[in-house]
Amino acid sequence: MPVARRSPIRQSAPRKPAVPAALEAPQQELEPETTFRAVAFDGHDLSGREAESVEFAQCRFRGADLSTSVLAQLTMTDCVVQVANWANVRADGGAVRRVTFDESRMTGFSVTNGKLGDVTFDQCRLDLSGWRFTGFDSVRFTGCNLTGADFTNADLRGARFTGCDLTGAQFHHATMDGARFRRCELDGIAGIASWRGAIVHPDDLPALSYTLAGGLGIKVDPSD
């Protein structure tokens, strides 16, 4: 049988979202199969909603609260999320393209079996977030809290992590070839066997070496 080829993945800097300067206030409710284009959700409370196949295009979420909302098959394109509350949002099966998340609370955020391209997360709280079976294409995490995050079966070839806390994160069966880590906290990560091909900054090697030793059953005795 022919071997399936993986789609090409980019490690270049994410392309910036194209958000128009003039945005309208939302004119409709957040309901299934609704499209919002060039809308500003500044300060809006959209928490606890449930709506499938919603599309946000060229939208801004400044200080918006979407916490605990369930937005399966979400589509986001050319959007900006700033100082918002997206804690425990479930966007499973979602597609996110050219989107920036800045200084936002996203504890427990989940996008299982999704696709991310040209996305940046800057200074976001993403602890306990879930990314199972999700593909990353030119995605950057900078200064984010990713403790306990779950990247099981994720394709991280196009992901870069800089100055992030990944303590206790899960990487079981992830595809890591080309994934980059620079000055990150890597204590207690799980799934170290999946790290083949990952690119790690020298400063990160000490913590990673202890995890690797534990995975191989090597005991480290500082008294010897």
PDB file of C-alpha atoms in Angstrom:
ATOM      1  CA  MET A   1       0.000   0.000   0.000  1.00  0.00           C
ATOM      2  CA  PRO A   2       1.304   3.519  -0.760  1.00  0.00           C
ATOM      3  CA  VAL A   3       2.430   5.541   2.245  1.00  0.00           C
ATOM      4  CA  ALA A   4       0.262   8.588   2.898  1.00  0.00           C
ATOM      5  CA  ARG A   5       2.190  11.838   2.629  1.00  0.00           C
ATOM      6  CA  ARG A   6       1.814  14.473   5.296  1.00  0.00           C
ATOM      7  CA  SER A   7       0.847  17.915   4.066  1.00  0.00           C
ATOM      8  CA  PRO A   8       3.709  20.464   4.077  1.00  0.00           C
ATOM      9  CA  ILE A   9       4.117  22.407   7.303  1.00  0.00           C
ATOM     10  CA  ARG A  10       5.591  25.908   7.661  1.00  0.00           C
ATOM     11  CA  GLN A  11       7.827  27.122  10.481  1.00  0.00           C
ATOM     12  CA  SER A  12       7.870  30.718   9.226  1.00  0.00           C
ATOM     13  CA  ALA A  13       6.523  33.635  11.252  1.00  0.00           C
ATOM     14  CA  PRO A  14       2.703  33.627  11.343  1.00  0.00           C
ATOM     15  CA  ARG A  15       0.990  35.976   8.943  1.00  0.00           C
ATOM     16  CA  LYS A  16      -0.849  38.773  10.709  1.00  0.00           C
ATOM     17  CA  PRO A  17      -4.647  38.973  10.685  1.00  0.00           C
ATOM     18  CA  ALA A  18      -6.255  41.478   8.330  1.00  0.00           C
ATOM     19  CA  VAL A  19      -8.782  43.246  10.540  1.00  0.00           C
ATOM     20  CA  PRO A  20     -10.412  46.424   9.168  1.00  0.00           C
ATOM     21  CA  ALA A  21     -10.144  49.602  11.215  1.00  0.00           C
ATOM     22  CA  ALA A  22     -13.918  50.136  11.154  1.00  0.00           C
ATOM     23  CA  LEU A  23     -15.903  47.357  12.819  1.00  0.00           C
ATOM     24  CA  GLU A  24     -19.611  47.080  13.519  1.00  0.00           C
ATOM     25  CA  ALA A  25     -21.374  46.061  16.717  1.00  0.00           C
ATOM     26  CA  PRO A  26     -22.951  42.580  16.552  1.00  0.00           C
ATOM     27  CA  GLN A  27     -26.413  42.665  15.014  1.00  0.00           C
ATOM     28  CA  GLN A  28     -27.386  39.043  15.726  1.00  0.00           C
ATOM     29  CA  GLU A  29     -27.158  36.460  18.486  1.00  0.00           C
ATOM     30  CA  LEU A  30     -24.502  33.786  18.721  1.00  0.00           C
ATOM     31  CA  GLU A  31     -26.452  30.863  17.232  1.00  0.00           C
ATOM     32  CA  PRO A  32     -25.581  27.742  15.201  1.00  0.00           C
ATOM     33  CA  GLU A  33     -24.360  28.297  11.616  1.00  0.00           C
ATOM     34  CA  THR A  34     -24.106  32.058  12.081  1.00  0.00           C
ATOM     35  CA  THR A  35     -21.443  34.145  10.297  1.00  0.00           C
ATOM     36  CA  PHE A  36     -20.039  37.320  11.835  1.00  0.00           C
ATOM     37  CA  ARG A  37     -17.917  39.508   9.558  1.00  0.00           C
ATOM     38  CA  ALA A  38     -16.072  42.708  10.552  1.00  0.00           C
ATOM     39  CA  VAL A  39     -17.677  42.766  14.013  1.00  0.00           C
ATOM     40  CA  ALA A  40     -16.254  44.111  17.292  1.00  0.00           C
ATOM     41  CA  PHE A  41     -17.211  42.019  20.332  1.00  0.00           C
ATOM     42  CA  ASP A  42     -15.475  44.443  22.695  1.00  0.00           C
ATOM     43  CA  GLY A  43     -16.552  43.771  26.283  1.00  0.00           C
ATOM     44  CA  HIS A  44     -19.387  41.460  25.219  1.00  0.00           C
ATOM     45  CA  ASP A  45     -20.550  38.597  27.439  1.00  0.00           C
ATOM     46  CA  LEU A  46     -20.917  35.490  25.275  1.00  0.00           C
ATOM     47  CA  SER A  47     -20.215  33.019  28.064  1.00  0.00           C
ATOM     48  CA  GLY A  48     -21.980  29.699  28.412  1.00  0.00           C
ATOM     49  CA  ARG A  49     -23.307  29.626  24.841  1.00  0.00           C
ATOM     50  CA  GLU A  50     -23.616  26.523  22.662  1.00  0.00           C
ATOM     51  CA  ALA A  51     -23.501  27.014  18.899  1.00  0.00           C
ATOM     52  CA  GLU A  52     -22.092  24.725  16.218  1.00  0.00           C
ATOM     53  CA  SER A  53     -20.483  25.803  12.916  1.00  0.00           C
ATOM     54  CA  VAL A  54     -20.135  29.477  13.801  1.00  0.00           C
ATOM     55  CA  GLU A  55     -17.811  31.597  11.632  1.00  0.00           C
ATOM     56  CA  PHE A  56     -15.925  34.695  12.776  1.00  0.00           C
ATOM     57  CA  ALA A  57     -14.164  36.616   9.987  1.00  0.00           C
ATOM     58  CA  GLN A  58     -12.211  39.856  10.542  1.00  0.00           C
ATOM     59  CA  CYS A  59     -13.556  40.216  14.076  1.00  0.00           C
ATOM     60  CA  ARG A  60     -12.119  41.650  17.294  1.00  0.00           C
ATOM     61  CA  PHE A  61     -12.684  40.275  20.797  1.00  0.00           C
ATOM     62  CA  ARG A  62     -11.295  42.899  23.186  1.00  0.00           C
ATOM     63  CA  GLY A  63     -12.211  42.077  26.767  1.00  0.00           C
ATOM     64  CA  ALA A  64     -14.916  39.664  25.569  1.00  0.00           C
ATOM     65  CA  ASP A  65     -16.081  36.795  27.797  1.00  0.00           C
ATOM     66  CA  LEU A  66     -16.708  33.505  25.965  1.00  0.00           C
ATOM     67  CA  SER A  67     -15.907  31.283  28.942  1.00  0.00           C
ATOM     68  CA  THR A  68     -17.485  27.792  29.037  1.00  0.00           C
ATOM     69  CA  SER A  69     -19.020  28.224  25.579  1.00  0.00           C
ATOM     70  CA  VAL A  70     -19.207  25.159  23.317  1.00  0.00           C
ATOM     71  CA  LEU A  71     -18.430  26.135  19.717  1.00  0.00           C
ATOM     72  CA  ALA A  72     -17.889  22.885  17.812  1.00  0.00           C
ATOM     73  CA  GLN A  73     -16.619  23.269  14.219  1.00  0.00           C
ATOM     74  CA  LEU A  74     -15.739  26.900  14.899  1.00  0.00           C
ATOM     75  CA  THR A  75     -14.116  28.827  12.031  1.00  0.00           C
ATOM     76  CA  MET A  76     -12.002  31.904  12.791  1.00  0.00           C
ATOM     77  CA  THR A  77     -10.169  33.886  10.104  1.00  0.00           C
ATOM     78  CA  ASP A  78      -8.337  37.209  10.437  1.00  0.00           C
ATOM     79  CA  CYS A  79      -9.370  37.847  14.039  1.00  0.00           C
ATOM     80  CA  VAL A  80      -7.814  39.505  17.096  1.00  0.00           C
ATOM     81  CA  VAL A  81      -8.478  38.364  20.680  1.00  0.00           C
ATOM     82  CA  GLN A  82      -7.158  40.749  23.341  1.00  0.00           C
ATOM     83  CA  VAL A  83      -7.343  40.522  27.144  1.00  0.00           C
ATOM     84  CA  ALA A  84     -10.345  38.230  26.825  1.00  0.00           C
ATOM     85  CA  ASN A  85     -11.750  35.344  28.857  1.00  0.00           C
ATOM     86  CA  TRP A  86     -11.890  32.140  26.799  1.00  0.00           C
ATOM     87  CA  ALA A  87     -11.537  29.786  29.749  1.00  0.00           C
ATOM     88  CA  ASN A  88     -12.993  26.316  29.173  1.00  0.00           C
ATOM     89  CA  VAL A  89     -14.150  27.142  25.650  1.00  0.00           C
ATOM     90  CA  ARG A  90     -14.595  23.979  23.573  1.00  0.00           C
ATOM     91  CA  ALA A  91     -13.936  24.493  19.877  1.00  0.00           C
ATOM     92  CA  ASP A  92     -13.435  20.878  18.838  1.00  0.00           C
ATOM     93  CA  GLY A  93     -12.998  20.383  15.113  1.00  0.00           C
ATOM     94  CA  GLY A  94     -12.312  24.080  14.668  1.00  0.00           C
ATOM     95  CA  ALA A  95     -10.211  25.810  12.019  1.00  0.00           C
ATOM     96  CA  VAL A  96      -8.284  28.924  13.098  1.00  0.00           C
ATOM     97  CA  ARG A  97      -6.356  30.970  10.516  1.00  0.00           C
ATOM     98  CA  ARG A  98      -4.486  34.261  10.921  1.00  0.00           C
ATOM     99  CA  VAL A  99      -5.600  34.904  14.491  1.00  0.00           C
ATOM    100  CA  THR A 100      -3.773  36.479  17.433  1.00  0.00           C
ATOM    101  CA  PHE A 101      -4.560  35.786  21.083  1.00  0.00           C
ATOM    102  CA  ASP A 102      -2.971  38.363  23.410  1.00  0.00           C
ATOM    103  CA  GLU A 103      -2.880  38.341  27.223  1.00  0.00           C
ATOM    104  CA  SER A 104      -6.037  36.256  27.430  1.00  0.00           C
ATOM    105  CA  ARG A 105      -7.266  33.771  30.015  1.00  0.00           C
ATOM    106  CA  MET A 106      -7.736  30.436  28.251  1.00  0.00           C
ATOM    107  CA  THR A 107      -7.485  27.879  31.054  1.00  0.00           C
ATOM    108  CA  GLY A 108      -9.033  24.591  29.890  1.00  0.00           C
ATOM    109  CA  PHE A 109      -9.453  25.798  26.294  1.00  0.00           C
ATOM    110  CA  SER A 110      -9.960  22.800  23.976  1.00  0.00           C
ATOM    111  CA  VAL A 111      -9.621  22.438  20.213  1.00  0.00           C
ATOM    112  CA  THR A 112      -9.471  18.686  19.683  1.00  0.00           C
ATOM    113  CA  ASN A 113      -9.071  17.477  16.067  1.00  0.00           C
ATOM    114  CA  GLY A 114      -8.654  21.013  14.791  1.00  0.00           C
ATOM    115  CA  LYS A 115      -6.387  22.976  12.455  1.00  0.00           C
ATOM    116  CA  LEU A 116      -4.350  26.053  13.387  1.00  0.00           C
ATOM    117  CA  GLY A 117      -2.451  28.113  10.825  1.00  0.00           C
ATOM    118  CA  ASP A 118      -0.702  31.477  11.252  1.00  0.00           C
ATOM    119  CA  VAL A 119      -1.796  31.759  14.881  1.00  0.00           C
ATOM    120  CA  THR A 120       0.000  33.476  17.771  1.00  0.00           C
ATOM    121  CA  PHE A 121      -0.598  33.104  21.495  1.00  0.00           C
ATOM    122  CA  ASP A 122       1.207  35.847  23.412  1.00  0.00           C
ATOM    123  CA  GLN A 123       1.261  35.939  27.231  1.00  0.00           C
ATOM    124  CA  CYS A 124      -1.867  33.779  27.465  1.00  0.00           C
ATOM    125  CA  ARG A 125      -2.915  31.544  30.342  1.00  0.00           C
ATOM    126  CA  LEU A 126      -3.409  28.172  28.622  1.00  0.00           C
ATOM    127  CA  ASP A 127      -2.972  25.797  31.543  1.00  0.00           C
ATOM    128  CA  LEU A 128      -4.884  22.518  31.236  1.00  0.00           C
ATOM    129  CA  SER A 129      -5.690  23.325  27.594  1.00  0.00           C
ATOM    130  CA  GLY A 130      -6.386  20.473  25.156  1.00  0.00           C
ATOM    131  CA  TRP A 131      -4.967  20.082  21.623  1.00  0.00           C
ATOM    132  CA  ARG A 132      -5.452  16.384  20.882  1.00  0.00           C
ATOM    133  CA  PHE A 133      -5.189  15.390  17.204  1.00  0.00           C
ATOM    134  CA  THR A 134      -4.776  19.057  16.202  1.00  0.00           C
ATOM    135  CA  GLY A 135      -2.414  20.251  13.451  1.00  0.00           C
ATOM    136  CA  PHE A 136      -0.143  23.293  13.933  1.00  0.00           C
ATOM    137  CA  ASP A 137       1.087  25.205  10.861  1.00  0.00           C
ATOM    138  CA  SER A 138       3.157  28.313  11.636  1.00  0.00           C
ATOM    139  CA  VAL A 139       1.891  28.673  15.213  1.00  0.00           C
ATOM    140  CA  ARG A 140       3.731  30.570  17.959  1.00  0.00           C
ATOM    141  CA  PHE A 141       3.362  30.408  21.733  1.00  0.00           C
ATOM    142  CA  THR A 142       5.273  33.173  23.555  1.00  0.00           C
ATOM    143  CA  GLY A 143       5.356  33.614  27.319  1.00  0.00           C
ATOM    144  CA  CYS A 144       2.339  31.352  27.830  1.00  0.00           C
ATOM    145  CA  ASN A 145       1.367  29.228  30.820  1.00  0.00           C
ATOM    146  CA  LEU A 146       0.821  25.772  29.299  1.00  0.00           C
ATOM    147  CA  THR A 147       1.139  23.699  32.462  1.00  0.00           C
ATOM    148  CA  GLY A 148      -0.707  20.414  32.140  1.00  0.00           C
ATOM    149  CA  ALA A 149      -1.589  21.063  28.483  1.00  0.00           C
ATOM    150  CA  ASP A 150      -2.499  17.980  26.442  1.00  0.00           C
ATOM    151  CA  PHE A 151      -0.839  17.639  23.008  1.00  0.00           C
ATOM    152  CA  THR A 152      -1.566  13.916  22.641  1.00  0.00           C
ATOM    153  CA  ASN A 153      -1.500  12.887  18.947  1.00  0.00           C
ATOM    154  CA  ALA A 154      -1.047  16.526  17.897  1.00  0.00           C
ATOM    155  CA  ASP A 155       1.028  17.439  14.837  1.00  0.00           C
ATOM    156  CA  LEU A 156       3.441  20.018  16.261  1.00  0.00           C
ATOM    157  CA  ARG A 157       5.836  20.220  13.327  1.00  0.00           C
ATOM    158  CA  GLY A 158       4.827  23.830  12.686  1.00  0.00           C
ATOM    159  CA  ALA A 159       4.794  24.977  16.331  1.00  0.00           C
ATOM    160  CA  ARG A 160       7.295  27.150  18.194  1.00  0.00           C
ATOM    161  CA  PHE A 161       7.327  27.675  21.975  1.00  0.00           C
ATOM    162  CA  THR A 162       9.323  30.550  23.477  1.00  0.00           C
ATOM    163  CA  GLY A 163       9.501  31.320  27.190  1.00  0.00           C
ATOM    164  CA  CYS A 164       6.547  29.048  27.973  1.00  0.00           C
ATOM    165  CA  ASP A 165       5.835  26.979  31.081  1.00  0.00           C
ATOM    166  CA  LEU A 166       5.085  23.447  29.850  1.00  0.00           C
ATOM    167  CA  THR A 167       5.414  21.746  33.228  1.00  0.00           C
ATOM    168  CA  GLY A 168       3.502  18.467  33.229  1.00  0.00           C
ATOM    169  CA  ALA A 169       2.348  18.819  29.594  1.00  0.00           C
ATOM    170  CA  GLN A 170       1.389  15.644  27.703  1.00  0.00           C
ATOM    171  CA  PHE A 171       3.023  14.774  24.362  1.00  0.00           C
ATOM    172  CA  HIS A 172       2.072  11.116  23.903  1.00  0.00           C
ATOM    173  CA  HIS A 173       2.176  10.068  20.218  1.00  0.00           C
ATOM    174  CA  ALA A 174       2.660  13.673  19.074  1.00  0.00           C
ATOM    175  CA  THR A 175       4.523  14.419  15.833  1.00  0.00           C
ATOM    176  CA  MET A 176       7.424  16.656  16.874  1.00  0.00           C
ATOM    177  CA  ASP A 177       9.842  16.777  13.933  1.00  0.00           C
ATOM    178  CA  GLY A 178      10.876  20.443  13.640  1.00  0.00           C
ATOM    179  CA  ALA A 179       8.895  21.687  16.654  1.00  0.00           C
ATOM    180  CA  ARG A 180      10.986  24.341  18.425  1.00  0.00           C
ATOM    181  CA  PHE A 181      11.375  25.048  22.140  1.00  0.00           C
ATOM    182  CA  ARG A 182      13.394  27.972  23.499  1.00  0.00           C
ATOM    183  CA  ARG A 183      13.850  28.779  27.185  1.00  0.00           C
ATOM    184  CA  CYS A 184      10.792  26.813  28.280  1.00  0.00           C
ATOM    185  CA  GLU A 185       9.995  25.023  31.540  1.00  0.00           C
ATOM    186  CA  LEU A 186       9.881  21.317  30.648  1.00  0.00           C
ATOM    187  CA  ASP A 187       9.767  19.637  34.060  1.00  0.00           C
ATOM    188  CA  GLY A 188       7.557  16.570  34.328  1.00  0.00           C
ATOM    189  CA  ILE A 189       6.463  16.432  30.700  1.00  0.00           C
ATOM    190  CA  ALA A 190       4.988  13.125  29.557  1.00  0.00           C
ATOM    191  CA  GLY A 191       5.484  11.349  26.237  1.00  0.00           C
ATOM    192  CA  ILE A 192       9.206  12.076  25.913  1.00  0.00           C
ATOM    193  CA  ALA A 193       9.509   9.230  23.390  1.00  0.00           C
ATOM    194  CA  SER A 194       7.617  11.427  20.910  1.00  0.00           C
ATOM    195  CA  TRP A 195      10.260  14.163  20.959  1.00  0.00           C
ATOM    196  CA  ARG A 196      12.351  12.714  18.155  1.00  0.00           C
ATOM    197  CA  GLY A 197      13.213  15.522  15.731  1.00  0.00           C
ATOM    198  CA  ALA A 198      12.243  18.366  18.097  1.00  0.00           C
ATOM    199  CA  ILE A 199      14.628  21.348  18.265  1.00  0.00           C
ATOM    200  CA  VAL A 200      15.493  22.447  21.799  1.00  0.00           C
ATOM    201  CA  HIS A 201      17.517  25.441  23.001  1.00  0.00           C
ATOM    202  CA  PRO A 202      20.632  24.467  25.034  1.00  0.00           C
ATOM    203  CA  ASP A 203      19.224  26.222  28.114  1.00  0.00           C
ATOM    204  CA  ASP A 204      16.307  23.765  28.109  1.00  0.00           C
ATOM    205  CA  LEU A 205      18.424  20.608  28.047  1.00  0.00           C
ATOM    206  CA  PRO A 206      18.965  20.155  31.829  1.00  0.00           C
ATOM    207  CA  ALA A 207      15.251  19.803  32.637  1.00  0.00           C
ATOM    208  CA  LEU A 208      14.675  17.721  29.542  1.00  0.00           C
ATOM    209  CA  SER A 209      17.551  15.390  30.375  1.00  0.00           C
ATOM    210  CA  TYR A 210      15.995  14.495  33.734  1.00  0.00           C
ATOM    211  CA  THR A 211      12.709  13.679  32.038  1.00  0.00           C
ATOM    212  CA  LEU A 212      14.509  11.608  29.422  1.00  0.00           C
ATOM    213  CA  ALA A 213      16.441   9.747  32.104  1.00  0.00           C
ATOM    214  CA  GLY A 214      13.218   8.962  33.933  1.00  0.00           C
ATOM    215  CA  GLY A 215      11.637   7.677  30.731  1.00  0.00           C
ATOM    216  CA  LEU A 216      14.577   5.318  30.240  1.00  0.00           C
ATOM    217  CA  GLY A 217      14.483   4.131  33.861  1.00  0.00           C
ATOM    218  CA  ILE A 218      17.802   5.836  34.706  1.00  0.00           C
ATOM    219  CA  LYS A 219      18.170   6.884  38.328  1.00  0.00           C
ATOM    220  CA  VAL A 220      19.960  10.164  39.032  1.00  0.00           C
ATOM    221  CA  ASP A 221      21.857  10.205  42.321  1.00  0.00           C
ATOM    222  CA  PRO A 222      23.411  13.621  43.078  1.00  0.00           C
ATOM    223  CA  SER A 223      25.218  12.200  46.133  1.00  0.00           C
ATOM    224  CA  ASP A 224      27.533  10.021  44.042  1.00  0.00           C
TER     225      ASP A 224
END
